[in-house]
mmCIF file of N, CA and C in Angstrom:
data_model
loop_
_atom_site.group_PDB
_atom_site.id
_atom_site.type_symbol
_atom_site.label_atom_id
_atom_site.label_comp_id
_atom_site.label_asym_id
_atom_site.label_seq_id
_atom_site.Cartn_x
_atom_site.Cartn_y
_atom_site.Cartn_z
ATOM 1 N N UNK P 1 0.741 -1.249 -0.310
ATOM 2 C CA UNK P 1 0.467 -0.027 -0.407
ATOM 3 C C UNK P 1 0.741 1.451 -0.057
ATOM 4 N N UNK P 2 0.437 1.742 -0.864
ATOM 5 C CA UNK P 2 1.301 3.514 -1.258
ATOM 6 C C UNK P 2 1.699 4.446 0.387
ATOM 7 N N UNK P 3 2.534 4.697 0.641
ATOM 8 C CA UNK P 3 2.763 5.354 2.186
ATOM 9 C C UNK P 3 1.768 6.844 1.901
ATOM 10 N N UNK P 4 1.668 7.221 1.080
ATOM 11 C CA UNK P 4 0.501 8.566 1.407
ATOM 12 C C UNK P 4 -1.105 8.008 1.445
ATOM 13 N N UNK P 5 -1.473 7.297 0.971
ATOM 14 C CA UNK P 5 -3.663 6.455 1.529
ATOM 15 C C UNK P 5 -2.883 6.020 2.276
ATOM 16 N N UNK P 6 -1.872 5.706 2.922
ATOM 17 C CA UNK P 6 -1.671 5.471 4.144
ATOM 18 C C UNK P 6 -2.088 6.004 5.068
ATOM 19 N N UNK P 7 -1.145 7.055 5.335
ATOM 20 C CA UNK P 7 -1.397 8.174 6.175
ATOM 21 C C UNK P 7 -2.800 8.773 5.485
ATOM 22 N N UNK P 8 -3.377 8.994 4.409
ATOM 23 C CA UNK P 8 -4.495 9.255 4.721
ATOM 24 C C UNK P 8 -5.180 9.539 5.217
ATOM 25 N N UNK P 9 -5.322 7.742 5.454
ATOM 26 C CA UNK P 9 -6.124 6.961 6.006
ATOM 27 C C UNK P 9 -6.573 6.550 7.828
ATOM 28 N N UNK P 10 -5.424 6.643 7.558
ATOM 29 C CA UNK P 10 -5.244 7.002 9.247
ATOM 30 C C UNK P 10 -6.066 7.950 9.811
ATOM 31 N N UNK P 11 -5.480 9.132 8.651
ATOM 32 C CA UNK P 11 -5.238 11.237 8.902
ATOM 33 C C UNK P 11 -6.945 10.961 9.568
ATOM 34 N N UNK P 12 -8.007 10.168 8.468
ATOM 35 C CA UNK P 12 -9.037 10.335 8.708
ATOM 36 C C UNK P 12 -10.119 10.078 9.486
ATOM 37 N N UNK P 13 -9.161 8.066 8.905
ATOM 38 C CA UNK P 13 -10.260 7.640 10.901
ATOM 39 C C UNK P 13 -10.101 8.564 12.346
ATOM 40 N N UNK P 14 -8.599 9.342 12.742
ATOM 41 C CA UNK P 14 -9.233 9.413 13.689
ATOM 42 C C UNK P 14 -9.350 10.767 14.064
ATOM 43 N N UNK P 15 -9.019 11.939 12.641
ATOM 44 C CA UNK P 15 -9.995 12.811 12.989
ATOM 45 C C UNK P 15 -11.264 12.230 13.215
ATOM 46 N N UNK P 16 -11.411 11.441 13.088
ATOM 47 C CA UNK P 16 -13.632 11.525 13.044
ATOM 48 C C UNK P 16 -13.376 10.805 13.784
ATOM 49 N N UNK P 17 -12.978 10.341 14.570
ATOM 50 C CA UNK P 17 -13.689 9.275 15.709
ATOM 51 C C UNK P 17 -14.002 9.230 17.185
ATOM 52 N N UNK P 18 -13.507 11.236 17.205
ATOM 53 C CA UNK P 18 -14.611 11.702 18.554
ATOM 54 C C UNK P 18 -15.663 11.498 17.844
ATOM 55 N N UNK P 19 -16.143 12.213 16.536
ATOM 56 C CA UNK P 19 -17.779 12.557 16.431
ATOM 57 C C UNK P 19 -18.707 11.838 16.655
ATOM 58 N N UNK P 20 -18.966 10.824 16.304
ATOM 59 C CA UNK P 20 -19.972 9.926 17.696
ATOM 60 C C UNK P 20 -19.793 10.350 18.770
ATOM 61 N N UNK P 21 -18.896 10.697 19.732
ATOM 62 C CA UNK P 21 -19.140 11.154 21.298
ATOM 63 C C UNK P 21 -19.214 12.117 21.466
ATOM 64 N N UNK P 22 -19.269 12.973 20.066
ATOM 65 C CA UNK P 22 -19.896 14.335 20.190
ATOM 66 C C UNK P 22 -21.637 14.459 19.736
ATOM 67 N N UNK P 23 -21.394 13.757 18.998
ATOM 68 C CA UNK P 23 -23.204 13.694 18.220
ATOM 69 C C UNK P 23 -24.226 12.899 19.126
ATOM 70 N N UNK P 24 -23.339 11.925 20.284
ATOM 71 C CA UNK P 24 -24.582 12.064 20.794
ATOM 72 C C UNK P 24 -24.090 12.289 22.005
ATOM 73 N N UNK P 25 -23.734 13.286 23.015
ATOM 74 C CA UNK P 25 -23.629 15.015 24.061
ATOM 75 C C UNK P 25 -23.902 15.478 23.117
ATOM 76 N N UNK P 26 -24.120 15.849 22.697
ATOM 77 C CA UNK P 26 -25.035 17.349 21.912
ATOM 78 C C UNK P 26 -26.531 16.719 21.692
ATOM 79 N N UNK P 27 -26.589 16.003 20.872
ATOM 80 C CA UNK P 27 -28.326 14.872 21.285
ATOM 81 C C UNK P 27 -28.812 14.478 22.999
ATOM 82 N N UNK P 28 -27.591 13.995 23.818
ATOM 83 C CA UNK P 28 -28.887 13.728 25.011
ATOM 84 C C UNK P 28 -28.362 14.476 25.749
ATOM 85 N N UNK P 29 -27.356 16.125 25.825
ATOM 86 C CA UNK P 29 -27.212 17.327 26.056
ATOM 87 C C UNK P 29 -26.724 16.641 27.601
ATOM 88 N N UNK P 30 -26.163 16.103 28.090
ATOM 89 C CA UNK P 30 -24.964 15.000 29.393
ATOM 90 C C UNK P 30 -23.442 14.424 28.549
ATOM 91 N N UNK P 31 -23.545 15.431 29.281
ATOM 92 C CA UNK P 31 -21.222 14.995 29.052
ATOM 93 C C UNK P 31 -20.461 14.770 30.183
ATOM 94 N N UNK P 32 -21.361 14.226 31.377
ATOM 95 C CA UNK P 32 -21.342 13.396 32.472
ATOM 96 C C UNK P 32 -19.994 12.671 32.940
ATOM 97 N N UNK P 33 -19.851 11.800 31.477
ATOM 98 C CA UNK P 33 -18.970 10.495 31.679
ATOM 99 C C UNK P 33 -18.489 11.372 30.936
ATOM 100 N N UNK P 34 -17.702 11.816 30.551
ATOM 101 C CA UNK P 34 -16.380 12.571 30.017
ATOM 102 C C UNK P 34 -16.368 13.416 31.067
ATOM 103 N N UNK P 35 -14.267 12.432 30.339
ATOM 104 C CA UNK P 35 -13.172 13.125 31.236
ATOM 105 C C UNK P 35 -12.528 14.402 30.950
ATOM 106 N N UNK P 36 -12.832 15.958 31.053
ATOM 107 C CA UNK P 36 -12.605 16.447 30.605
ATOM 108 C C UNK P 36 -10.716 16.695 30.298
ATOM 109 N N UNK P 37 -10.048 16.221 31.036
ATOM 110 C CA UNK P 37 -8.218 15.530 31.896
ATOM 111 C C UNK P 37 -7.942 15.467 30.259
ATOM 112 N N UNK P 38 -8.559 14.070 29.800
ATOM 113 C CA UNK P 38 -8.779 13.184 29.042
ATOM 114 C C UNK P 38 -8.621 14.044 27.026
ATOM 115 N N UNK P 39 -9.172 15.107 27.777
ATOM 116 C CA UNK P 39 -9.825 15.744 26.457
ATOM 117 C C UNK P 39 -8.423 16.475 26.024
ATOM 118 N N UNK P 40 -8.592 17.383 27.951
ATOM 119 C CA UNK P 40 -7.087 18.747 27.509
ATOM 120 C C UNK P 40 -6.279 17.701 26.991
ATOM 121 N N UNK P 41 -5.822 16.923 27.110
ATOM 122 C CA UNK P 41 -4.221 15.902 27.114
ATOM 123 C C UNK P 41 -4.464 15.074 25.881
ATOM 124 N N UNK P 42 -5.881 15.337 25.319
ATOM 125 C CA UNK P 42 -5.453 14.952 23.002
ATOM 126 C C UNK P 42 -5.803 15.352 22.699
ATOM 127 N N UNK P 43 -6.572 17.141 23.415
ATOM 128 C CA UNK P 43 -6.382 17.999 22.320
ATOM 129 C C UNK P 43 -4.494 18.527 22.677
ATOM 130 N N UNK P 44 -4.233 18.661 22.736
ATOM 131 C CA UNK P 44 -3.091 18.879 23.495
ATOM 132 C C UNK P 44 -1.701 18.313 22.401
ATOM 133 N N UNK P 45 -1.840 17.460 22.938
ATOM 134 C CA UNK P 45 -0.934 15.818 21.684
ATOM 135 C C UNK P 45 -1.813 16.133 20.332
ATOM 136 N N UNK P 46 -2.287 16.319 19.688
ATOM 137 C CA UNK P 46 -2.968 16.719 18.455
ATOM 138 C C UNK P 46 -2.370 18.421 18.241
ATOM 139 N N UNK P 47 -3.125 18.871 18.837
ATOM 140 C CA UNK P 47 -1.770 20.719 18.474
ATOM 141 C C UNK P 47 -0.738 20.423 18.282
ATOM 142 N N UNK P 48 0.439 19.251 18.615
ATOM 143 C CA UNK P 48 1.499 19.218 18.917
ATOM 144 C C UNK P 48 1.929 18.084 17.888
ATOM 145 N N UNK P 49 0.369 17.726 17.228
ATOM 146 C CA UNK P 49 0.800 16.891 15.329
ATOM 147 C C UNK P 49 0.530 17.889 14.232
ATOM 148 N N UNK P 50 0.428 18.700 14.575
ATOM 149 C CA UNK P 50 -0.761 19.699 13.815
ATOM 150 C C UNK P 50 0.642 20.793 13.335
ATOM 151 N N UNK P 51 1.614 21.472 15.187
ATOM 152 C CA UNK P 51 2.233 21.337 14.566
ATOM 153 C C UNK P 51 4.033 21.057 13.652
ATOM 154 N N UNK P 52 4.279 19.412 14.696
ATOM 155 C CA UNK P 52 5.066 18.303 13.290
ATOM 156 C C UNK P 52 4.391 19.220 12.095
ATOM 157 N N UNK P 53 3.645 19.080 11.702
ATOM 158 C CA UNK P 53 3.249 19.092 10.625
ATOM 159 C C UNK P 53 3.251 20.167 10.137
ATOM 160 N N UNK P 54 3.803 21.557 10.517
ATOM 161 C CA UNK P 54 4.179 22.149 9.718
ATOM 162 C C UNK P 54 5.801 22.131 9.947
ATOM 163 N N UNK P 55 5.908 21.998 10.932
ATOM 164 C CA UNK P 55 7.054 21.362 10.196
ATOM 165 C C UNK P 55 8.009 21.380 10.081
ATOM 166 N N UNK P 56 7.404 20.461 9.068
ATOM 167 C CA UNK P 56 7.234 18.366 8.099
ATOM 168 C C UNK P 56 6.519 19.087 7.018
ATOM 169 N N UNK P 57 6.624 20.175 7.134
ATOM 170 C CA UNK P 57 5.248 20.744 5.738
ATOM 171 C C UNK P 57 4.859 19.485 4.797
ATOM 172 N N UNK P 58 3.446 18.525 6.103
ATOM 173 C CA UNK P 58 2.485 17.851 5.943
ATOM 174 C C UNK P 58 1.328 17.862 5.822
ATOM 175 N N UNK P 59 0.883 18.306 5.126
ATOM 176 C CA UNK P 59 -0.423 18.711 4.814
ATOM 177 C C UNK P 59 -1.538 18.108 5.166
ATOM 178 N N UNK P 60 -1.212 16.242 4.751
ATOM 179 C CA UNK P 60 -2.359 15.588 5.677
ATOM 180 C C UNK P 60 -2.157 15.767 7.097
ATOM 181 N N UNK P 61 -1.537 16.154 7.683
ATOM 182 C CA UNK P 61 -0.632 16.133 8.660
ATOM 183 C C UNK P 61 -1.399 17.109 9.892
ATOM 184 N N UNK P 62 -1.627 18.198 9.176
ATOM 185 C CA UNK P 62 -2.302 20.004 9.358
ATOM 186 C C UNK P 62 -3.883 19.564 9.571
ATOM 187 N N UNK P 63 -3.816 19.069 7.759
ATOM 188 C CA UNK P 63 -5.447 19.239 8.236
ATOM 189 C C UNK P 63 -6.113 18.051 8.576
ATOM 190 N N UNK P 64 -5.602 16.730 9.563
ATOM 191 C CA UNK P 64 -6.276 16.155 9.414
ATOM 192 C C UNK P 64 -6.277 16.349 11.628
ATOM 193 N N UNK P 65 -5.083 16.590 12.078
ATOM 194 C CA UNK P 65 -4.899 17.307 13.682
ATOM 195 C C UNK P 65 -5.840 17.731 13.593
ATOM 196 N N UNK P 66 -5.609 19.161 12.996
ATOM 197 C CA UNK P 66 -5.999 20.372 13.522
ATOM 198 C C UNK P 66 -8.148 20.519 13.466
ATOM 199 N N UNK P 67 -8.567 18.974 11.916
ATOM 200 C CA UNK P 67 -9.680 19.101 12.059
ATOM 201 C C UNK P 67 -9.952 18.667 13.441
ATOM 202 N N UNK P 68 -9.194 17.556 14.032
ATOM 203 C CA UNK P 68 -9.649 16.854 15.795
ATOM 204 C C UNK P 68 -9.530 16.876 16.412
ATOM 205 N N UNK P 69 -9.239 18.269 16.648
ATOM 206 C CA UNK P 69 -8.611 19.312 17.774
ATOM 207 C C UNK P 69 -9.597 20.468 17.632
ATOM 208 N N UNK P 70 -10.838 20.600 16.483
ATOM 209 C CA UNK P 70 -11.715 21.313 16.537
ATOM 210 C C UNK P 70 -13.137 20.879 17.130
ATOM 211 N N UNK P 71 -12.434 19.087 16.669
ATOM 212 C CA UNK P 71 -13.594 18.548 17.404
ATOM 213 C C UNK P 71 -14.145 18.566 18.993
ATOM 214 N N UNK P 72 -12.422 17.431 18.853
ATOM 215 C CA UNK P 72 -12.256 18.092 20.890
ATOM 216 C C UNK P 72 -12.639 18.548 20.866
ATOM 217 N N UNK P 73 -12.157 20.478 20.754
ATOM 218 C CA UNK P 73 -12.743 21.947 21.446
ATOM 219 C C UNK P 73 -13.694 21.974 21.190
ATOM 220 N N UNK P 74 -14.213 21.768 20.201
ATOM 221 C CA UNK P 74 -16.141 21.586 20.323
ATOM 222 C C UNK P 74 -16.391 20.428 21.585
ATOM 223 N N UNK P 75 -16.061 19.343 21.650
ATOM 224 C CA UNK P 75 -16.185 18.139 22.447
ATOM 225 C C UNK P 75 -15.746 19.163 24.393
ATOM 226 N N UNK P 76 -15.086 19.913 24.115
ATOM 227 C CA UNK P 76 -14.424 20.546 25.532
ATOM 228 C C UNK P 76 -15.856 21.259 26.121
ATOM 229 N N UNK P 77 -16.184 22.135 25.105
ATOM 230 C CA UNK P 77 -16.794 23.337 25.165
ATOM 231 C C UNK P 77 -18.549 22.090 25.674
ATOM 232 N N UNK P 78 -18.679 21.905 25.338
ATOM 233 C CA UNK P 78 -19.664 20.954 25.088
ATOM 234 C C UNK P 78 -20.155 20.602 26.794
ATOM 235 N N UNK P 79 -18.093 19.772 27.625
ATOM 236 C CA UNK P 79 -18.654 19.018 28.977
ATOM 237 C C UNK P 79 -19.071 20.453 29.724
ATOM 238 N N UNK P 80 -17.747 21.335 29.248
ATOM 239 C CA UNK P 80 -18.402 22.371 30.064
ATOM 240 C C UNK P 80 -20.215 23.105 29.899
ATOM 241 N N UNK P 81 -20.746 23.412 29.219
ATOM 242 C CA UNK P 81 -22.554 23.758 28.744
ATOM 243 C C UNK P 81 -22.439 22.713 29.385
ATOM 244 N N UNK P 82 -22.098 21.049 28.943
ATOM 245 C CA UNK P 82 -23.170 20.105 29.542
ATOM 246 C C UNK P 82 -23.096 20.017 31.046
ATOM 247 N N UNK P 83 -22.407 21.001 31.878
ATOM 248 C CA UNK P 83 -21.240 19.889 33.232
ATOM 249 C C UNK P 83 -23.066 19.655 33.951
ATOM 250 N N UNK P 84 -23.352 18.916 34.765
ATOM 251 C CA UNK P 84 -23.880 18.968 35.750
ATOM 252 C C UNK P 84 -23.746 20.251 36.723
ATOM 253 N N UNK P 85 -24.613 20.435 37.893
ATOM 254 C CA UNK P 85 -24.638 21.515 38.103
ATOM 255 C C UNK P 85 -25.397 20.973 38.723
ATOM 256 N N UNK P 86 -24.419 21.245 40.933
ATOM 257 C CA UNK P 86 -24.825 20.099 41.532
ATOM 258 C C UNK P 86 -25.188 21.584 42.690
#
């Protein structure tokens, strides 16, 4: 398999991996079971991948990880909005 095709497939899969979770949180308006710390760590790691992509001038790395950052920032925002108020 061509390494570029492999990279694109990996990027697409990892970029969309949190979308089902985001849809569920928005639909149920409940983020109680999500770990905001895990999401923060994930956003940090993905942001570093974006930086790495810029250093290497690799557009697939930049685009796929930037999209994943946006999805996870939206998920983190939902965690804040839908958190249970006690």
